[in-house]
Each structure stands twice: as structure tokens, then as C-alpha cells.
Amino acid sequence: MPSDFPGAERLTIGFAHAAYRLGDCFAARKTGIRFFEVRTFDDLKARAGEADVLVLSGLWRNELIALAGRLRFVQSVSAGVDQYDKAAFGAHGMRLASAQGANERAVSEHAIALILAMARMIPGARDNQARRLWRPMISDPAVREDEMGGKTLLIVGLGRIGQRLAHLAKAFDMRVIGTRRDPSAGAGAADAVHATADLPQLLPEADIVALTCPLTTETENIVNARSLALMKKGAVLVNVARGRCVDEDALVAALESGALAGAALDCTRIEPLPADSKLWSFANVLITPHTAGETRRYEVNVIDLLQDNLGRLWRGEAGLRNQIV
Ligand code: GLV
């Protein structure tokens, strides 16, 4: 089928990301395709009308649809696509592809780093270093550093990132159980896979609960007062998914009561995390600023996806790589 997608000579691509150097990476490929690059939402609003293609993630707002009259395709820079109104994309004949896979290694490695940091008490060591304090050994075994072998890791969202995390955790001899929307899609490296609805039965078994799921109506607030109450006393929560997967008031209450031993959070409901959030003040909370996906290869991975999808659009192929709409 011939494609009515604008040819390379007529195409304008808009790169819109606060930090990533997508424009430099694209320019280095010498395609001759026109592009612009912006770093703020205001600049994006001003130039959205020029773009046939946008490459962006956190700077997307659904109000851009009204401003971007030529827009035909959005290549998301993020693996998660919760910020896009898919029905509106369909209604406006716009296509959308995620960056799933671009950060699979980075996010799973970040999750295992957070798990190890919590078990080996690395954040406290760093705090002590800042105070030039050589902490004495701990006599109470209950609050000492721990080891991972034989511990149960529950992965909520056994997709590509979750399966890679399962693979890494098996190297530490952990028992790994997981949930996914469609358990028939397989357990990957995990020992067992269950439906998301089975979470209440699984939570009491877990020493560590790691969220690697997309944000959907099913996973919004999946960690709430009820699920926290089902977790083992002394369990640890790790969130490399989305802040809205967790009811933060319930999390703060579980940390204050000591029901949870700690939490490692790469994402929060409001980002940046407001200065007055209680989460900043817990010694047993480790926060990273939504950096789990960051990698030195990110631009290359995204531009590879973009070029693959532009090729498919020009050839009039029905399917995109990582197609969402
Ligand atoms: C990061 O959060 C992503 O969705 O890629």
C-alpha cells in the first residue's frame, strides 16, 4: 500500500526533551531530514505546529494535539506511555510507539542496585562518610546488613524489565515470583508467575516487593494501605515503575509504624518530589530522581527506534515497532 506519510524531503521532526541530546545523535546520522530541538514545554508549544513527527516523553501534554496540526507520529522517548491519550491519537489519525526496550537493562540494573543498596545498607554508609564516621559493627542481627540468597523477591509486572530483573535476582540465589496481566505469556527467569489479581496471596511471602509495571487502571495505587498491611513485617518496597502505583500516604504510614523496613523509590506521585514531602526525611528511604532508565546509550537506542519506525511509515507498513496506536 503506498504511504501518504510525508517523504523525507518534506518531513520535520521535533525533538523535545529536557536533557537528552537527541538532536545531536540524529544529526550525526546525516539523514538530511529537517529537525528542531526544544527543551521546555513553552518552546515546544511555540514550535509544535511545524512537526510531522515528535520525539518526546515527559514534555507531552494532550493539549499539544490542538497545536500540532501536522503531527502524524509520536515516537515516545519513554517506555511508559501513560501520559498519552491513546483514544485522541486514534481519533486524530496519529500513530504512537513506545521506547520499550531502550531502557530495559538500565531499569532492571537500577532495581537490583536499589535492592542491594538497601540490603547492604549503602545509603547509611554514605551518610556516615559525609560525617567522617566509622560506624562500629552492629550486634543486633535484626538490624544488620543482610544477604539475598533464599530471600523472596516479588516482581509486580513481569514484562521485559521485570523479567530482566528476575534474571539478575536469580544470580543472587533469590526466589523470584512475579505477576503480569497475562500470566500465560510466561514467567521468564522467575520461579513462578501469577495474575495481577493474585497479589494479595503473594504479598505475605515477599521479603522485597519490586514494582516494574506500567501505570494502568489496574496498577494505579496497587500498593495501598490494604496491600501494605499484607506485606511481611520488615519487607522492603522498590518502585522503578510510576509514582502513582503507590498510595504515598499509606506508604508513609507503613514506614512510620515500622511495618515496612524501608523503601527505595525512583519515582514519586509528584515529580520532582516536593521539598515538604515526608518521604525525604526517612533514614530507611532511598530516593533516586526518576533516573532508573538513564543510560549513556539512551539517545542511540531511541534514534534506532525512530529510524526503524520512519522506515515502516514510509513503506506504508501496518505495524510499528513498539506500536501503541
Ligand atoms: C521511564 O520512566 C520510561 O517510561 O521510560
Coordinates of C-alpha atoms and ligand atoms in Angstrom, one line a residue:
M1 CA 0.0 0.0 0.0
P2 CA 1.6 3.4 -0.9
S3 CA 2.1 5.6 2.1
D4 CA 0.7 9.1 2.5
F5 CA 3.2 9.7 5.3
P6 CA 5.3 12.8 4.3
G7 CA 8.5 11.8 2.5
A8 CA 12.0 12.5 4.0
E9 CA 12.3 15.7 2.0
R10 CA 9.0 17.2 3.3
L11 CA 9.3 15.9 6.9
T12 CA 10.1 17.9 10.0
I13 CA 10.9 16.1 13.3
G14 CA 10.7 17.8 16.6
F15 CA 12.9 16.5 19.5
A16 CA 11.6 17.7 22.8
H17 CA 13.4 16.5 25.9
A18 CA 14.8 18.5 28.9
A19 CA 18.2 16.7 28.9
Y20 CA 18.8 14.0 26.2
R21 CA 20.8 15.1 23.2
L22 CA 18.5 13.5 20.7
G23 CA 19.1 16.3 18.1
D24 CA 22.9 15.7 18.1
C25 CA 22.5 12.0 17.8
F26 CA 20.1 12.4 14.9
A27 CA 22.3 14.9 13.2
A28 CA 25.2 12.5 13.4
R29 CA 23.3 10.1 11.2
K30 CA 23.3 12.6 8.3
T31 CA 19.8 11.8 7.0
G32 CA 19.3 15.3 5.7
I33 CA 15.8 15.3 7.3
R34 CA 14.8 18.7 8.8
F35 CA 14.5 18.8 12.6
F36 CA 14.3 21.1 15.5
E37 CA 15.1 20.6 19.2
V38 CA 13.5 22.2 22.2
R39 CA 14.0 21.7 25.9
T40 CA 10.9 23.3 27.6
F41 CA 7.2 22.9 27.2
D42 CA 6.8 26.6 26.3
D43 CA 9.3 26.2 23.4
L44 CA 7.6 23.0 22.4
K45 CA 4.2 24.7 22.3
A46 CA 5.6 27.5 20.1
R47 CA 7.0 25.0 17.6
A48 CA 4.6 22.1 17.7
G49 CA 2.8 23.3 14.6
E50 CA 5.9 22.7 12.5
A51 CA 6.3 19.0 13.4
D52 CA 5.1 15.9 11.4
V53 CA 6.9 13.8 14.0
L54 CA 7.6 14.5 17.7
V55 CA 10.1 12.6 19.8
L56 CA 9.4 13.2 23.4
S57 CA 8.2 11.8 26.7
G58 CA 7.7 13.9 29.9
L59 CA 7.1 17.1 27.8
W60 CA 4.0 15.6 26.2
R61 CA 0.6 17.1 27.2
N62 CA -2.6 16.2 25.5
E63 CA -3.2 19.9 24.8
L64 CA -0.4 19.7 22.1
I65 CA -2.8 17.8 19.9
A66 CA -4.7 21.0 19.2
L67 CA -1.5 22.9 18.4
A68 CA 0.2 20.3 16.3
G69 CA -1.9 20.3 13.1
R70 CA 0.7 18.4 11.0
L71 CA 1.5 15.8 13.6
R72 CA 1.3 12.2 12.3
F73 CA 3.6 10.2 14.6
V74 CA 5.0 10.4 18.1
Q75 CA 8.0 8.3 18.9
S76 CA 8.0 8.2 22.7
V77 CA 11.3 8.5 24.4
S78 CA 9.8 6.7 27.4
A79 CA 8.9 3.0 27.7
G80 CA 5.9 4.0 29.7
V81 CA 3.1 5.6 27.7
D82 CA 0.6 6.6 30.5
Q83 CA 0.9 10.3 29.6
Y84 CA -0.6 9.9 26.1
D85 CA -4.4 9.9 25.4
K86 CA -4.5 6.9 23.1
A87 CA -8.1 7.5 22.1
A88 CA -7.3 11.0 21.0
F89 CA -4.4 9.8 19.0
G90 CA -6.7 7.3 17.2
A91 CA -9.3 10.0 16.6
H92 CA -6.7 12.3 15.0
G93 CA -5.1 9.6 12.8
M94 CA -1.9 9.9 14.8
R95 CA 0.4 7.0 15.5
L96 CA 2.3 6.3 18.7
A97 CA 5.2 4.0 19.5
S98 CA 6.8 3.5 22.9
A99 CA 10.6 3.2 23.6
Q100 CA 10.1 -0.2 25.3
G101 CA 13.4 -2.0 25.3
A102 CA 15.5 1.2 25.2
N103 CA 15.9 1.2 29.0
E104 CA 15.3 -2.5 29.8
R105 CA 18.9 -3.1 31.0
A106 CA 19.2 0.3 32.8
V107 CA 15.9 0.0 34.8
S108 CA 16.4 -3.6 35.8
E109 CA 20.0 -2.9 36.8
H110 CA 18.8 0.1 38.8
A111 CA 16.2 -2.0 40.6
I112 CA 18.8 -4.6 41.6
A113 CA 21.2 -1.8 42.6
L114 CA 18.4 -0.4 44.9
I115 CA 17.7 -3.9 46.3
L116 CA 21.4 -4.4 47.1
A117 CA 21.8 -0.9 48.4
M118 CA 19.0 -1.5 50.9
A119 CA 20.3 -4.9 52.0
R120 CA 23.9 -3.8 52.3
M121 CA 22.9 -0.5 54.0
I122 CA 24.9 1.5 51.5
P123 CA 22.9 4.8 51.9
G124 CA 23.7 4.8 55.7
A125 CA 27.4 4.2 54.9
R126 CA 27.4 7.2 52.6
D127 CA 25.6 9.3 55.2
N128 CA 28.3 8.2 57.8
Q129 CA 31.0 9.0 55.3
A130 CA 29.7 12.6 55.0
R131 CA 30.1 12.8 58.8
R132 CA 33.5 11.1 58.7
L133 CA 32.1 8.4 61.0
W134 CA 33.5 4.9 61.0
R135 CA 30.4 3.1 62.3
P136 CA 31.1 0.2 64.7
M137 CA 29.8 -3.3 63.9
I138 CA 26.1 -4.0 64.7
S139 CA 25.4 -6.6 67.4
D140 CA 21.7 -6.9 66.8
P141 CA 21.3 -9.3 63.9
A142 CA 17.8 -8.0 63.2
V143 CA 19.1 -4.6 62.0
R144 CA 22.4 -5.7 60.5
E145 CA 23.3 -5.9 56.7
D146 CA 21.6 -8.8 55.0
E147 CA 22.3 -11.3 52.2
M148 CA 20.0 -12.1 49.3
G149 CA 20.2 -15.9 48.9
G150 CA 16.9 -17.6 49.7
K151 CA 15.0 -14.3 50.1
T152 CA 11.8 -13.9 48.1
L153 CA 11.5 -11.1 45.5
L154 CA 8.0 -10.4 44.3
I155 CA 8.1 -8.6 40.9
V156 CA 4.9 -6.7 40.1
G157 CA 5.0 -6.5 36.3
L158 CA 6.9 -9.4 34.7
G159 CA 7.3 -7.6 31.4
R160 CA 10.7 -7.0 29.7
I161 CA 12.1 -5.0 32.6
G162 CA 10.6 -7.3 35.3
Q163 CA 11.9 -10.4 33.5
R164 CA 15.4 -9.0 33.3
L165 CA 15.2 -8.1 37.0
A166 CA 14.2 -11.7 37.7
H167 CA 17.2 -13.0 35.7
L168 CA 19.6 -10.7 37.7
A169 CA 18.0 -11.7 41.0
K170 CA 18.4 -15.4 40.3
A171 CA 22.2 -14.7 40.1
F172 CA 21.9 -13.9 43.8
D173 CA 20.0 -17.2 44.5
M174 CA 16.8 -15.4 45.3
R175 CA 13.4 -17.0 45.0
V176 CA 11.6 -14.9 42.4
I177 CA 7.8 -14.8 41.9
G178 CA 6.0 -12.3 39.7
T179 CA 2.7 -11.0 38.4
R180 CA 1.7 -9.9 35.0
R181 CA -1.5 -9.0 33.2
D182 CA -1.4 -12.2 31.2
P183 CA 0.4 -14.9 33.1
S184 CA 0.1 -17.3 30.2
A185 CA 2.8 -15.1 28.5
G186 CA 5.3 -16.8 30.7
A187 CA 7.5 -16.5 33.8
G188 CA 10.8 -15.9 32.0
A189 CA 13.6 -16.3 34.6
A190 CA 11.1 -16.1 37.5
D191 CA 10.3 -19.3 39.5
A192 CA 6.5 -18.6 39.2
V193 CA 4.2 -16.2 37.5
H194 CA 0.6 -15.2 38.6
A195 CA -2.1 -12.9 37.5
T196 CA -2.1 -9.4 38.9
A197 CA -5.3 -10.1 40.8
D198 CA -3.4 -12.8 42.9
L199 CA -1.2 -10.1 44.5
P200 CA -3.0 -10.4 47.9
Q201 CA -2.0 -14.0 48.2
L202 CA 1.6 -13.3 47.1
L203 CA 2.4 -10.3 49.2
P204 CA 2.8 -12.1 52.5
E205 CA 5.6 -14.3 51.0
A206 CA 7.8 -11.4 49.8
D207 CA 10.9 -10.0 51.5
I208 CA 11.1 -7.5 48.7
V209 CA 8.3 -6.2 46.5
A210 CA 9.6 -4.5 43.3
L211 CA 7.2 -2.6 41.0
T212 CA 8.2 -2.8 37.3
C213 CA 4.7 -2.5 35.9
P214 CA 3.2 0.1 33.5
L215 CA 0.8 2.6 35.1
T216 CA -2.7 1.4 34.1
T217 CA -6.1 1.5 35.8
E218 CA -5.2 -1.9 37.2
T219 CA -1.9 -0.8 38.7
E220 CA -2.8 2.7 39.9
N221 CA -2.4 2.6 43.7
I222 CA -1.7 -1.1 43.6
V223 CA 0.4 -0.5 46.7
N224 CA -2.1 0.9 49.2
A225 CA -3.0 0.5 52.9
R226 CA -4.5 -2.9 52.2
S227 CA -1.6 -4.3 50.2
L228 CA 1.0 -2.8 52.6
A229 CA -0.8 -4.5 55.6
L230 CA -0.4 -7.8 53.7
M231 CA 3.3 -7.4 53.3
K232 CA 5.7 -9.2 55.7
K233 CA 6.8 -7.0 58.7
G234 CA 10.2 -5.8 57.7
A235 CA 9.7 -6.1 54.0
V236 CA 11.2 -3.6 51.5
L237 CA 9.3 -1.8 48.7
V238 CA 11.2 -0.9 45.5
N239 CA 9.5 1.3 42.9
V240 CA 11.0 1.8 39.4
A241 CA 7.6 2.0 37.8
R242 CA 5.5 5.1 38.3
G243 CA 4.8 7.1 41.5
R244 CA 1.0 6.7 41.0
C245 CA 1.3 2.9 41.5
V246 CA 1.8 3.7 45.2
D247 CA -0.6 5.5 47.7
E248 CA 2.1 7.6 49.3
D249 CA 0.1 8.5 52.4
A250 CA -0.3 4.8 53.1
L251 CA 3.5 4.2 52.4
V252 CA 4.4 7.0 54.8
A253 CA 2.2 5.4 57.5
A254 CA 3.8 2.0 56.9
L255 CA 7.2 3.5 57.3
E256 CA 6.3 5.4 60.4
S257 CA 4.8 2.3 62.1
G258 CA 7.9 0.2 61.2
A259 CA 5.7 -2.3 59.3
L260 CA 8.0 -1.8 56.3
A261 CA 11.7 -1.9 56.8
G262 CA 12.3 0.6 54.1
A263 CA 11.5 1.8 50.6
A264 CA 13.7 2.6 47.5
L265 CA 11.9 4.9 45.2
D266 CA 12.9 6.0 41.7
C267 CA 9.6 7.7 41.2
T268 CA 7.0 9.6 43.2
R269 CA 3.5 10.8 42.7
I270 CA 4.7 14.4 42.1
E271 CA 8.0 14.8 40.4
P272 CA 10.2 16.5 41.4
L273 CA 9.3 15.3 44.9
P274 CA 8.1 18.4 46.8
A275 CA 10.6 19.7 49.4
D276 CA 7.9 19.3 52.1
S277 CA 7.3 15.6 51.4
K278 CA 7.8 13.3 54.4
L279 CA 9.5 10.8 52.2
W280 CA 12.7 12.9 52.1
S281 CA 13.2 12.5 55.9
F282 CA 13.2 8.8 56.5
A283 CA 16.7 7.2 57.0
N284 CA 15.3 4.0 55.6
V285 CA 14.0 5.5 52.3
L286 CA 16.4 5.7 49.4
I287 CA 15.3 8.1 46.6
T288 CA 16.7 8.4 43.1
P289 CA 15.2 11.1 40.9
H290 CA 13.5 9.0 38.2
T291 CA 16.9 8.1 36.8
A292 CA 16.4 4.3 36.6
G293 CA 16.2 4.4 32.8
E294 CA 19.1 6.8 32.2
T295 CA 22.0 5.3 30.3
R296 CA 24.8 6.7 28.1
R297 CA 23.3 4.8 25.2
Y298 CA 19.8 6.2 25.5
E299 CA 19.9 8.6 22.6
V300 CA 21.3 5.9 20.3
N301 CA 18.6 3.4 21.4
V302 CA 15.8 6.0 20.7
I303 CA 17.1 7.1 17.4
D304 CA 17.4 3.5 16.3
L305 CA 13.7 3.0 17.1
L306 CA 12.7 6.3 15.4
Q307 CA 14.5 5.4 12.2
D308 CA 13.0 1.9 12.2
N309 CA 9.5 3.3 12.6
L310 CA 10.0 6.1 10.0
G311 CA 11.0 3.4 7.5
R312 CA 7.8 1.4 8.3
L313 CA 5.7 4.6 7.9
W314 CA 7.3 5.4 4.6
R315 CA 6.7 1.9 3.3
G316 CA 3.1 2.0 4.4
E317 CA 3.5 -1.0 6.7
A318 CA 0.7 -1.6 9.2
G319 CA 2.8 -2.4 12.2
L320 CA 5.2 -0.1 14.0
R321 CA 8.0 -1.3 16.4
N322 CA 6.6 -1.0 19.9
Q323 CA 3.3 0.2 18.4
I324 CA 0.8 1.6 20.9
V325 CA -1.6 3.3 18.4
Ligands
GLV1 C1 10.7 5.9 32.2 O1 10.1 6.1 33.2 C2 10.1 5.3 31.0 O2 8.9 5.1 30.9 O3 10.9 5.1 30.0

